């Protein structure tokens, strides 16, 4: 897709890219503070009931039957086939003795022949606990990324990778809020997937930068970043495109139930791919990564390794 031998001038776009990205992040943060999240049943509590009809589900009749009572305002979505639907209601029964499946069966009795295949309830307290656990999962993931990249490279690379990951998550959450995508456990899984996907691409770019630093005579970080991105852009683009083809197919043919998940993955993978190309490496220069300091440190490490090898050889020969 891209020439392997050609070096593209990515660094030329570093400053305008960072300004543009900063504006987007500020906009996403404003959405987070100003817009009320559309929490799904998993986090807000409620009832999810899966119903299968003998023929195509009469959606209008079902919505009409649900009006009034505890299922008022429930969402009705097709699930896999025209005969099968999922009903999501904000309300949950407080009575242990009341079977919500029986209640739904009584509510829909005039809509045709059907069977209740599954009925799940999530209480408001459980939803709050799941929401807290989700935030904790994302936070722990970011801390893990910081530690891993710091050990594998150095702390400046770790800061850059973590900022890039925060950028990806913030923009994806901003997208979710802007388009009022229901936030549930599926969306949390999508966010963690985006986090891992973006980090994978970032690590590939950073690894190539480190490799070129040790081999090239270039002294400017911008030249090394251009070389590293030019050598990895084909791999990054092709990997993302093949993944997006699958997610687009899921969005188009996976039914209503999978559309929110697919939509978030499309946005997140696109954001993560662009950030690994235009954001992650652009953060190294402002963070003070120096080619000279890197080579000096690697030279000291090589000297220490050589000294240890020399002492080991003398010990084995009995000279020490």
XYZ file of N, CA and C in Angstrom, residues 72-240:
507
model
N -43.279 0.331 30.885
C -43.520 1.542 30.090
C -42.183 2.176 29.677
N -42.047 2.509 28.390
C -40.806 3.119 27.884
C -39.731 2.116 27.531
N -40.038 0.813 27.555
C -39.034 -0.212 27.256
C -38.613 -0.155 25.780
N -37.339 -0.518 25.533
C -36.826 -0.574 24.165
C -37.056 -1.967 23.595
N -37.498 -2.028 22.338
C -37.727 -3.305 21.662
C -36.758 -3.387 20.481
N -35.884 -4.377 20.487
C -34.878 -4.531 19.424
C -34.955 -5.921 18.827
N -34.779 -5.979 17.503
C -34.684 -7.278 16.826
C -33.399 -7.959 17.256
N -33.448 -9.271 17.435
C -32.282 -9.986 17.947
C -31.982 -11.184 17.055
N -31.135 -10.981 16.056
C -30.677 -12.090 15.204
C -31.598 -12.429 14.053
N -32.919 -12.417 14.261
C -33.874 -12.756 13.198
C -35.143 -11.942 13.430
N -35.997 -11.798 12.392
C -37.237 -11.013 12.567
C -38.173 -11.601 13.616
N -38.027 -12.907 13.902
C -38.937 -13.538 14.862
C -38.523 -13.286 16.315
N -37.287 -12.909 16.523
C -36.767 -12.819 17.894
C -36.486 -11.370 18.273
N -36.888 -10.995 19.475
C -36.668 -9.624 19.938
C -36.096 -9.625 21.353
N -35.496 -8.481 21.705
C -35.055 -8.263 23.083
C -35.766 -7.023 23.594
N -36.356 -7.136 24.767
C -37.058 -6.005 25.394
C -36.231 -5.554 26.592
N -35.831 -4.276 26.589
C -35.034 -3.732 27.687
C -35.851 -2.664 28.402
N -36.129 -2.906 29.684
C -36.911 -1.963 30.478
C -36.065 -1.445 31.628
N -36.201 -0.173 31.927
C -35.445 0.411 33.033
C -35.873 -0.151 34.383
N -37.135 -0.535 34.494
C -37.664 -0.974 35.791
C -37.304 -2.420 36.076
N -37.165 -2.733 37.362
C -36.960 -4.112 37.801
C -37.892 -4.374 38.974
N -38.415 -5.586 39.047
C -39.342 -5.906 40.128
C -38.610 -5.983 41.466
N -39.197 -5.386 42.504
C -38.619 -5.456 43.844
C -39.096 -6.679 44.608
N -40.060 -7.362 44.060
C -40.642 -8.518 44.746
C -39.935 -9.796 44.327
N -39.414 -10.529 45.318
C -38.719 -11.785 45.014
C -39.690 -12.816 44.451
N -40.937 -12.780 44.925
C -41.921 -13.780 44.502
C -42.501 -13.523 43.123
N -42.257 -12.338 42.551
C -42.842 -12.011 41.251
C -41.899 -12.416 40.125
N -42.379 -13.306 39.245
C -41.587 -13.744 38.093
C -41.784 -12.747 36.959
N -40.699 -12.053 36.570
C -40.810 -11.035 35.538
C -41.171 -11.646 34.186
N -40.775 -12.918 33.972
C -41.141 -13.617 32.747
C -42.646 -13.799 32.650
N -43.271 -14.201 33.769
C -44.732 -14.362 33.794
C -45.425 -13.033 33.545
N -44.866 -11.969 34.145
C -45.447 -10.637 33.975
C -45.389 -10.190 32.512
N -44.243 -10.454 31.847
C -44.106 -10.100 30.429
C -45.033 -10.964 29.577
N -45.141 -12.239 29.946
C -46.026 -13.152 29.187
C -47.473 -12.645 29.247
N -47.892 -12.176 30.408
C -49.242 -11.637 30.571
C -49.404 -10.328 29.782
N -48.326 -9.512 29.763
C -48.396 -8.220 29.064
C -48.521 -8.408 27.556
N -47.825 -9.419 27.012
C -47.780 -9.614 25.555
C -48.775 -10.673 25.057
N -49.709 -11.088 25.886
C -50.577 -12.233 25.539
C -51.407 -12.002 24.278
N -51.665 -10.725 23.936
C -52.502 -10.444 22.758
C -51.684 -10.129 21.510
N -50.354 -10.330 21.565
C -49.509 -9.952 20.419
C -49.156 -11.143 19.527
N -49.598 -12.339 19.853
C -49.325 -13.501 19.001
C -48.727 -14.650 19.794
N -48.324 -15.703 19.060
C -47.735 -16.885 19.684
C -46.247 -16.635 19.922
N -45.820 -16.792 21.152
C -44.409 -16.533 21.462
C -43.979 -17.357 22.669
N -42.658 -17.351 22.896
C -42.120 -17.967 24.111
C -41.077 -17.036 24.713
N -41.009 -16.992 26.025
C -39.989 -16.208 26.724
C -38.728 -17.076 26.812
N -37.676 -16.665 26.144
C -36.466 -17.496 26.106
C -35.485 -17.149 27.231
N -35.541 -15.891 27.673
C -34.620 -15.499 28.749
C -35.157 -14.244 29.417
N -35.034 -14.161 30.736
C -35.440 -12.958 31.473
C -34.390 -12.675 32.547
N -33.706 -11.541 32.423
C -32.659 -11.162 33.386
C -33.028 -9.841 34.030
N -32.715 -9.734 35.314
C -32.934 -8.475 36.026
C -31.624 -8.033 36.677
N -31.358 -6.727 36.597
C -30.194 -6.145 37.267
C -30.714 -5.034 38.165
N -30.470 -5.154 39.469
C -30.905 -4.122 40.405
C -30.064 -2.864 40.280
N -30.604 -1.756 40.774
C -29.871 -0.481 40.682
C -28.545 -0.555 41.424
N -28.521 -1.244 42.581
C -27.285 -1.355 43.368
C -26.236 -2.163 42.600
N -26.668 -3.264 41.995
C -25.738 -4.089 41.210
C -25.212 -3.302 40.008
N -26.100 -2.503 39.383
C -25.667 -1.679 38.251
C -24.601 -0.679 38.651
N -24.785 -0.081 39.840
C -23.778 0.875 40.331
C -22.450 0.171 40.589
N -22.504 -1.044 41.153
C -21.270 -1.798 41.411
C -20.570 -2.159 40.105
N -21.354 -2.548 39.079
C -20.762 -2.871 37.778
C -20.106 -1.637 37.161
N -20.747 -0.471 37.319
C -20.191 0.774 36.774
C -18.851 1.111 37.444
N -18.805 0.947 38.764
C -17.556 1.198 39.500
C -16.472 0.213 39.070
N -16.869 -1.063 38.906
C -15.898 -2.074 38.479
C -15.375 -1.776 37.078
N -16.238 -1.245 36.206
C -15.813 -0.900 34.848
C -14.790 0.216 34.841
N -15.050 1.263 35.633
C -14.085 2.376 35.718
C -12.757 1.872 36.286
N -12.846 0.971 37.285
C -11.630 0.411 37.889
C -10.841 -0.407 36.865
N -11.562 -1.163 36.005
C -10.886 -1.989 34.987
C -10.093 -1.120 34.012
N -10.698 -0.002 33.567
C -10.000 0.893 32.638
C -8.787 1.541 33.324
N -8.955 1.958 34.593
C -7.862 2.605 35.323
C -6.692 1.641 35.519
N -7.010 0.406 35.939
C -5.954 -0.591 36.150
C -5.236 -0.891 34.833
N -5.996 -0.920 33.730
C -5.386 -1.172 32.416
C -4.387 -0.071 32.079
N -4.750 1.186 32.326
C -3.852 2.307 32.018
C -2.588 2.239 32.878
N -2.744 1.878 34.172
C -1.571 1.754 35.052
C -0.670 0.614 34.569
N -1.298 -0.501 34.162
C -0.519 -1.627 33.637
C 0.264 -1.234 32.390
N -0.369 -0.450 31.509
C 0.314 0.019 30.294
C 1.520 0.874 30.668
N 1.318 1.769 31.623
C 2.391 2.666 32.062
C 3.593 1.858 32.567
N 3.335 0.868 33.415
C 4.426 0.059 33.986
C 5.113 -0.763 32.906
N 4.321 -1.404 32.033
C 4.898 -2.272 31.001
C 5.804 -1.494 30.046
N 5.299 -0.358 29.544
C 6.086 0.408 28.574
C 7.321 1.027 29.243
N 7.190 1.433 30.539
C 8.340 1.988 31.247
C 9.439 0.942 31.387
N 9.049 -0.320 31.652
C 10.049 -1.383 31.792
C 10.639 -1.760 30.441
N 9.815 -1.756 29.393
C 10.288 -2.206 28.079
C 11.115 -1.137 27.376
N 10.754 0.141 27.561
C 11.471 1.224 26.880
C 12.103 2.143 27.933
N 11.489 3.272 28.177
C 11.890 4.173 29.254
C 10.673 4.989 29.643
N 10.799 5.775 30.724
C 9.600 6.410 31.280
C 8.963 7.397 30.309
N 9.764 8.055 29.441
C 9.165 9.022 28.505
C 8.283 8.299 27.477
N 8.710 7.147 27.020
C 7.888 6.349 26.102
C 6.608 5.891 26.816
N 6.755 5.551 28.115
C 5.583 5.107 28.882
C 4.563 6.236 29.001
N 5.061 7.456 29.282
C 4.154 8.597 29.390
C 3.451 8.837 28.044
N 4.229 8.771 26.944
C 3.651 8.997 25.615
C 2.580 7.950 25.294
N 2.883 6.670 25.593
C 1.912 5.596 25.307
C 0.656 5.756 26.152
N 0.840 6.142 27.426
C -0.320 6.311 28.306
C -1.165 7.503 27.872
N -0.510 8.626 27.510
C -1.264 9.789 27.026
C -2.031 9.445 25.755
N -1.397 8.662 24.889
C -2.048 8.241 23.648
C -3.276 7.364 23.960
N -3.110 6.455 24.933
C -4.234 5.591 25.319
C -5.369 6.415 25.927
N -5.015 7.388 26.786
C -6.039 8.262 27.381
C -6.747 9.062 26.277
N -5.968 9.529 25.293
C -6.554 10.246 24.146
C -7.584 9.375 23.425
N -7.212 8.118 23.164
C -8.114 7.213 22.440
C -9.402 6.962 23.225
N -9.250 6.686 24.526
C -10.427 6.395 25.351
C -11.307 7.640 25.482
N -10.673 8.810 25.674
C -11.449 10.046 25.844
C -12.269 10.366 24.589
N -11.624 10.257 23.418
C -12.354 10.542 22.170
C -13.452 9.515 21.914
N -13.157 8.246 22.234
C -14.183 7.213 22.027
C -15.375 7.429 22.960
N -15.083 7.797 24.218
C -16.180 8.095 25.160
C -16.951 9.326 24.680
N -16.237 10.331 24.165
C -16.905 11.500 23.605
C -17.822 11.122 22.456
N -17.373 10.206 21.611
C -18.212 9.708 20.499
C -19.463 9.016 21.050
N -19.277 8.199 22.092
C -20.410 7.476 22.700
C -21.454 8.455 23.238
N -20.950 9.509 23.912
C -21.878 10.494 24.491
C -22.548 11.317 23.401
N -21.780 11.689 22.373
C -22.328 12.523 21.298
C -23.475 11.821 20.578
N -23.302 10.524 20.334
C -24.322 9.766 19.595
C -25.253 8.979 20.527
N -25.132 9.256 21.838
C -26.036 8.682 22.843
C -26.121 7.158 22.735
N -24.954 6.538 22.575
C -24.902 5.072 22.534
C -25.121 4.557 23.964
N -26.023 3.589 24.168
C -26.230 3.050 25.511
C -24.947 2.420 26.062
N -24.570 2.828 27.271
C -23.324 2.328 27.872
C -23.650 1.113 28.734
N -23.148 -0.046 28.335
C -23.356 -1.274 29.095
C -22.059 -2.083 29.102
N -22.132 -3.329 29.520
C -20.918 -4.145 29.622
C -20.284 -4.378 28.252
N -21.099 -4.488 27.195
C -20.551 -4.658 25.842
C -19.700 -3.451 25.453
N -20.167 -2.268 25.780
C -19.432 -1.046 25.428
C -18.146 -0.954 26.252
N -18.211 -1.392 27.521
C -16.991 -1.420 28.334
C -15.959 -2.374 27.714
N -16.429 -3.542 27.260
C -15.526 -4.484 26.590
C -14.938 -3.860 25.323
N -15.764 -3.084 24.592
C -15.275 -2.417 23.379
C -14.182 -1.398 23.727
N -14.373 -0.660 24.829
C -13.371 0.330 25.239
C -12.045 -0.350 25.594
N -12.117 -1.468 26.322
C -10.890 -2.185 26.675
C -10.228 -2.779 25.427
N -11.049 -3.220 24.462
C -10.500 -3.721 23.198
C -9.765 -2.619 22.447
N -10.382 -1.441 22.389
C -9.748 -0.285 21.728
C -8.430 0.055 22.413
N -8.440 -0.014 23.749
C -7.229 0.284 24.526
C -6.092 -0.671 24.133
N -6.387 -1.963 24.110
C -5.368 -2.944 23.748
C -4.940 -2.824 22.300
N -5.893 -2.560 21.407
C -5.594 -2.439 19.981
C -4.666 -1.251 19.727
N -5.013 -0.122 20.331
C -4.207 1.087 20.142
C -2.812 0.895 20.712
N -2.720 0.258 21.901
C -1.406 0.050 22.517
C -0.539 -0.845 21.647
N -1.135 -1.868 21.043
C -0.380 -2.773 20.182
C 0.290 -2.002 19.041
N -0.481 -1.143 18.371
C 0.084 -0.349 17.275
C 1.167 0.604 17.784
N 0.920 1.213 18.941
C 1.894 2.160 19.501
C 3.208 1.460 19.844
N 3.122 0.258 20.424
C 4.327 -0.492 20.790
C 5.132 -0.850 19.542
N 4.425 -1.218 18.459
C 5.122 -1.544 17.203
C 5.918 -0.328 16.715
N 5.292 0.846 16.747
C 5.978 2.070 16.295
C 7.161 2.396 17.208
N 6.945 2.328 18.533
C 8.023 2.641 19.483
C 9.177 1.643 19.340
N 8.845 0.376 19.128
C 9.882 -0.639 18.973
C 10.735 -0.351 17.736
N 10.067 0.082 16.649
C 10.807 0.397 15.428
C 11.672 1.662 15.638
N 11.168 2.635 16.398
C 11.966 3.834 16.702
C 13.218 3.431 17.478
N 13.054 2.585 18.470
C 14.205 2.132 19.262
C 15.202 1.372 18.398
N 14.702 0.538 17.495
C 15.579 -0.237 16.613
C 16.384 0.697 15.704
N 15.692 1.691 15.125
C 16.378 2.608 14.206
C 17.367 3.496 14.963
N 17.045 3.870 16.189
C 17.968 4.669 17.001
C 19.317 3.977 17.156
N 19.288 2.647 17.307
C 20.526 1.902 17.527
C 21.309 1.643 16.263
N 20.674 1.807 15.084
C 21.340 1.448 13.833
C 21.707 2.640 12.975
N 20.881 3.675 12.997
C 21.082 4.789 12.076
C 22.069 5.822 12.635
N 22.605 6.608 11.727
C 23.480 7.689 12.149
C 22.737 8.990 12.326
N 21.416 8.976 12.093
C 20.625 10.201 12.234
C 20.652 10.686 13.675
N 20.776 11.990 13.853
C 20.846 12.544 15.207
C 19.547 13.240 15.603
N 18.661 13.496 14.638
C 17.402 14.176 14.952
C 16.293 13.150 15.169
N 15.531 13.351 16.251
C 14.431 12.434 16.553
C 13.375 12.456 15.449
N 13.143 13.630 14.866
C 12.115 13.741 13.822
C 12.447 12.844 12.624
N 13.745 12.764 12.243
C 14.135 11.910 11.119
C 13.877 10.435 11.446
N 14.193 10.039 12.691
C 14.003 8.639 13.096
C 12.506 8.300 13.169
N 11.714 9.240 13.676
C 10.262 9.016 13.744
C 9.686 8.852 12.336
N 10.132 9.691 11.396
C 9.655 9.575 10.010
C 10.004 8.214 9.419
N 11.227 7.748 9.676
C 11.649 6.434 9.161
C 10.808 5.314 9.792
N 10.611 5.394 11.121
C 9.867 4.331 11.816
C 8.410 4.272 11.343
N 7.777 5.439 11.234
C 6.374 5.455 10.795
C 6.238 5.025 9.342
N 7.210 5.402 8.493
C 7.156 5.013 7.081
C 7.276 3.506 6.919
N 8.056 2.857 7.809
C 8.231 1.406 7.713
C 7.070 0.625 8.336
N 6.304 1.265 9.207
C 5.210 0.536 9.867
C 3.825 0.927 9.358
N 3.737 1.972 8.533
C 2.397 2.464 8.163
C 1.605 1.450 7.330
N 2.301 0.689 6.485
C 1.577 -0.328 5.698
C 0.982 -1.391 6.605
N 1.783 -1.848 7.560
C 1.323 -2.879 8.500
C 0.152 -2.342 9.330
N 0.296 -1.111 9.838
C -0.754 -0.507 10.666
C -2.048 -0.338 9.874
N -1.926 0.185 8.645
C -3.118 0.456 7.833
C -3.833 -0.832 7.431
N -3.067 -1.817 6.969
C -3.683 -3.071 6.527
C -4.340 -3.810 7.682
N -3.672 -3.831 8.839
C -4.258 -4.502 10.009
C -5.572 -3.843 10.406
N -5.574 -2.516 10.415
C -6.792 -1.795 10.809
C -7.911 -1.997 9.792
